XYZ file of C-alpha atoms in Angstrom:
258
model
C -112.214 -76.289 99.059
C -110.497 -78.944 101.686
C -107.626 -76.199 101.369
C -109.762 -73.677 102.541
C -110.442 -75.221 105.524
C -107.643 -75.916 106.544
C -106.353 -72.123 106.244
C -109.580 -71.148 107.756
C -108.447 -74.014 110.992
C -105.011 -72.780 110.816
C -106.251 -69.261 111.038
C -108.347 -70.079 114.055
C -105.483 -71.812 115.661
C -103.372 -68.811 115.686
C -106.501 -66.615 116.761
C -106.718 -69.370 119.753
C -102.703 -68.361 120.515
C -103.820 -65.095 120.827
C -106.592 -65.869 122.547
C -104.832 -67.691 125.384
C -102.354 -64.294 125.994
C -105.431 -62.078 126.178
C -106.572 -65.477 128.710
C -103.716 -65.574 131.019
C -103.301 -61.754 130.940
C -106.269 -59.882 131.413
C -106.729 -57.984 134.486
C -103.108 -58.240 135.357
C -100.040 -55.951 135.341
C -98.834 -57.999 131.777
C -99.791 -55.830 128.425
C -101.316 -57.672 125.361
C -98.852 -56.187 123.386
C -95.837 -57.918 125.095
C -93.341 -60.444 123.830
C -94.550 -64.041 124.989
C -92.236 -65.450 127.177
C -92.622 -68.478 129.562
C -94.462 -68.100 133.287
C -91.880 -69.534 135.434
C -88.392 -68.809 133.929
C -89.707 -65.468 131.945
C -87.750 -66.289 128.858
C -88.994 -64.302 125.895
C -90.100 -67.514 123.509
C -88.861 -67.683 120.137
C -90.996 -67.606 116.888
C -91.094 -71.549 117.109
C -91.769 -72.238 120.421
C -94.903 -70.019 119.284
C -96.121 -72.093 116.430
C -99.869 -73.210 117.659
C -100.183 -76.902 118.338
C -97.459 -78.275 116.803
C -94.661 -76.343 119.764
C -96.468 -77.684 122.605
C -95.873 -81.295 120.834
C -92.207 -80.950 119.491
C -91.493 -79.558 123.053
C -93.553 -82.206 125.061
C -95.454 -79.563 127.052
C -92.564 -78.041 128.784
C -90.245 -75.125 128.053
C -87.685 -74.993 126.755
C -85.022 -73.355 129.143
C -86.475 -74.777 132.044
C -88.296 -77.124 131.954
C -91.798 -76.298 133.827
C -94.390 -78.427 132.361
C -96.898 -76.233 130.507
C -100.299 -75.656 130.532
C -102.694 -77.835 128.750
C -104.618 -74.509 128.367
C -102.628 -73.883 125.626
C -103.064 -76.496 122.590
C -106.802 -77.434 123.555
C -107.972 -73.524 123.495
C -105.862 -73.411 119.821
C -107.568 -76.658 118.844
C -110.919 -75.556 119.872
C -110.666 -72.166 118.284
C -109.671 -73.756 114.964
C -112.685 -76.126 114.973
C -115.312 -73.590 116.035
C -113.835 -71.169 113.297
C -113.604 -74.256 110.767
C -117.745 -74.382 111.792
C -118.217 -70.944 111.841
C -116.993 -70.818 107.960
C -119.580 -73.887 106.845
C -122.347 -72.221 108.683
C -121.709 -68.874 107.122
C -120.730 -70.774 103.529
C -123.904 -72.519 103.582
C -126.795 -70.239 105.957
C -125.752 -66.714 105.501
C -124.441 -67.062 101.530
C -125.867 -63.118 100.786
C -124.175 -61.712 103.741
C -120.830 -63.953 103.778
C -118.062 -61.569 103.637
C -119.598 -59.225 106.666
C -120.907 -62.164 108.741
C -117.880 -64.895 109.020
C -115.563 -61.672 110.225
C -118.399 -60.990 112.749
C -118.962 -64.601 113.691
C -115.489 -65.086 114.514
C -114.640 -61.796 116.798
C -118.239 -63.554 118.435
C -116.326 -66.659 118.876
C -113.287 -65.219 120.276
C -114.884 -63.367 122.932
C -116.791 -66.245 123.745
C -114.011 -68.519 124.428
C -112.191 -65.603 126.407
C -114.952 -65.841 128.464
C -115.831 -69.684 129.110
C -111.792 -70.197 129.476
C -111.185 -66.824 132.289
C -114.563 -68.509 134.179
C -113.304 -71.840 134.415
C -110.105 -70.443 135.461
C -111.147 -68.177 138.103
C -115.073 -68.814 138.164
C -116.057 -64.909 137.270
C -117.308 -63.475 134.238
C -115.491 -60.448 133.235
C -117.775 -57.372 132.468
C -116.183 -55.634 130.016
C -115.992 -58.602 127.666
C -119.678 -59.879 128.485
C -121.241 -56.072 128.005
C -118.843 -56.124 124.698
C -120.190 -59.732 123.481
C -123.432 -58.158 124.188
C -123.109 -55.253 122.363
C -121.670 -57.043 119.325
C -124.581 -59.812 119.738
C -127.527 -56.721 119.662
C -126.000 -56.290 116.031
C -126.692 -58.819 114.542
C -130.410 -57.972 114.079
C -129.690 -55.042 112.348
C -127.396 -57.349 109.986
C -129.571 -59.732 109.376
C -132.968 -61.439 110.623
C -132.955 -65.097 110.749
C -135.816 -67.236 108.697
C -139.205 -66.665 109.964
C -138.213 -64.017 112.576
C -139.188 -60.772 112.964
C -136.922 -57.224 114.357
C -139.026 -57.034 117.086
C -139.313 -60.536 118.017
C -135.007 -60.775 117.626
C -134.640 -57.812 119.890
C -137.214 -59.436 123.009
C -135.051 -62.792 122.699
C -132.829 -61.290 124.365
C -134.772 -59.934 127.706
C -136.699 -63.396 127.326
C -134.222 -65.307 128.412
C -132.373 -62.988 130.472
C -135.047 -62.324 132.826
C -135.198 -65.922 134.417
C -131.326 -66.399 135.143
C -131.695 -62.472 137.193
C -134.430 -63.647 138.951
C -132.514 -67.001 139.642
C -129.478 -64.808 140.557
C -131.330 -62.298 143.194
C -133.402 -64.872 144.989
C -130.648 -66.796 145.431
C -128.677 -64.090 145.970
C -125.907 -65.457 143.816
C -125.945 -68.659 145.209
C -126.883 -70.906 142.504
C -126.165 -69.204 139.626
C -124.159 -65.736 138.597
C -125.235 -62.783 137.441
C -122.242 -62.570 134.935
C -123.923 -66.257 132.905
C -127.602 -63.721 133.180
C -125.874 -60.689 131.047
C -124.040 -63.861 128.857
C -127.669 -65.169 127.998
C -128.562 -61.738 127.469
C -126.307 -61.590 124.694
C -127.449 -65.338 122.934
C -130.633 -64.717 123.030
C -130.069 -61.155 120.769
C -127.656 -63.415 118.646
C -129.380 -66.869 118.351
C -133.036 -65.510 118.106
C -135.902 -66.769 120.045
C -135.850 -70.515 118.607
C -131.988 -71.089 119.089
C -131.287 -69.312 121.688
C -133.821 -71.625 123.666
C -132.210 -74.432 122.075
C -129.043 -73.097 123.271
C -130.143 -72.690 126.678
C -131.619 -75.854 127.141
C -129.553 -77.909 125.891
C -126.832 -76.259 128.500
C -128.728 -76.980 130.929
C -129.175 -80.751 130.221
C -125.414 -80.838 129.612
C -124.501 -79.286 132.682
C -126.437 -81.675 134.527
C -125.190 -84.451 133.113
C -121.530 -83.134 133.747
C -122.861 -82.960 137.397
C -124.475 -85.892 137.672
C -121.195 -88.111 136.500
C -119.045 -86.045 139.242
C -120.910 -87.159 141.633
C -121.050 -90.747 140.865
C -117.767 -90.695 140.520
C -117.787 -89.393 144.268
C -114.968 -86.867 143.474
C -113.879 -85.586 146.309
C -113.277 -81.650 144.997
C -117.069 -82.219 143.880
C -119.943 -82.123 146.202
C -123.812 -80.352 146.135
C -121.975 -77.414 147.417
C -119.354 -76.559 144.552
C -119.443 -73.744 142.524
C -119.578 -75.298 138.790
C -119.325 -72.286 136.338
C -121.952 -72.653 134.270
C -120.520 -69.914 130.842
C -118.761 -73.702 129.261
C -121.799 -74.822 129.046
C -123.579 -71.990 127.878
C -120.677 -72.666 125.015
C -122.011 -75.986 124.242
C -125.491 -74.959 123.865
C -124.390 -72.260 121.585
C -122.356 -74.434 119.642
C -124.875 -76.970 119.105
C -127.946 -74.550 118.406
C -125.599 -72.684 115.976
C -123.934 -75.379 114.049
C -126.812 -78.250 113.527
C -129.667 -77.249 111.875
C -132.723 -76.545 114.040
C -134.926 -79.419 112.209
C -132.535 -81.732 113.533
C -132.762 -80.279 116.672
C -136.234 -80.474 117.307
C -136.792 -84.104 115.984
C -133.940 -85.171 118.483
C -136.440 -83.107 120.747
C -139.481 -85.111 119.321
C -141.179 -82.147 117.928
């Protein structure tokens, strides 16, 4: 089984390499199908400069031609994609056995879209509409594919709007100052994909993680961070999503004292 795990992780890093291309080129004049090149000198990269994780280490984080420092985003996204693909494989194998073969590609696509959204939000502080709408549509497919234990179709369909409503309300009363509408749309998809219980846990943990992160930044008294600083919320939603999806619900409920 370990060779299979390694294969899935490596597959994730390869997909992660492509996700980096999407993140850097989305909403630009560059085509997603063009050859990979250095963003500084324009040199077209050789195949051995595109090996996930290893090429970045071998090149010591610099372009082989102009020696410009490469973004650490490249290996980070590749590693995170590999780890999430592996966790998704283990989850599907253990809990979605009957629908394993069509659920696995489905969750790989879901994870890939979320990772693009999160990193793009970190870079530009905006969630692209096309990507989040695609995520919402795919998440709405989940209740049609399978229902979670103890879940009805009506509760599965209701979970998305239930979590979306308070986020949308906060957005409108604050005029977008407290939270972005993109986050509300992201929560809609998370609710449909995870269902009522896990969706609630994902949002709860995302708020806790976000609050802890903000407190740490305030405690460090970073000059670049104040009470009025804008912090992308999508990364915390992805962390909450991952915790709620990959950690068995009974353990999470036990952590909360239920």
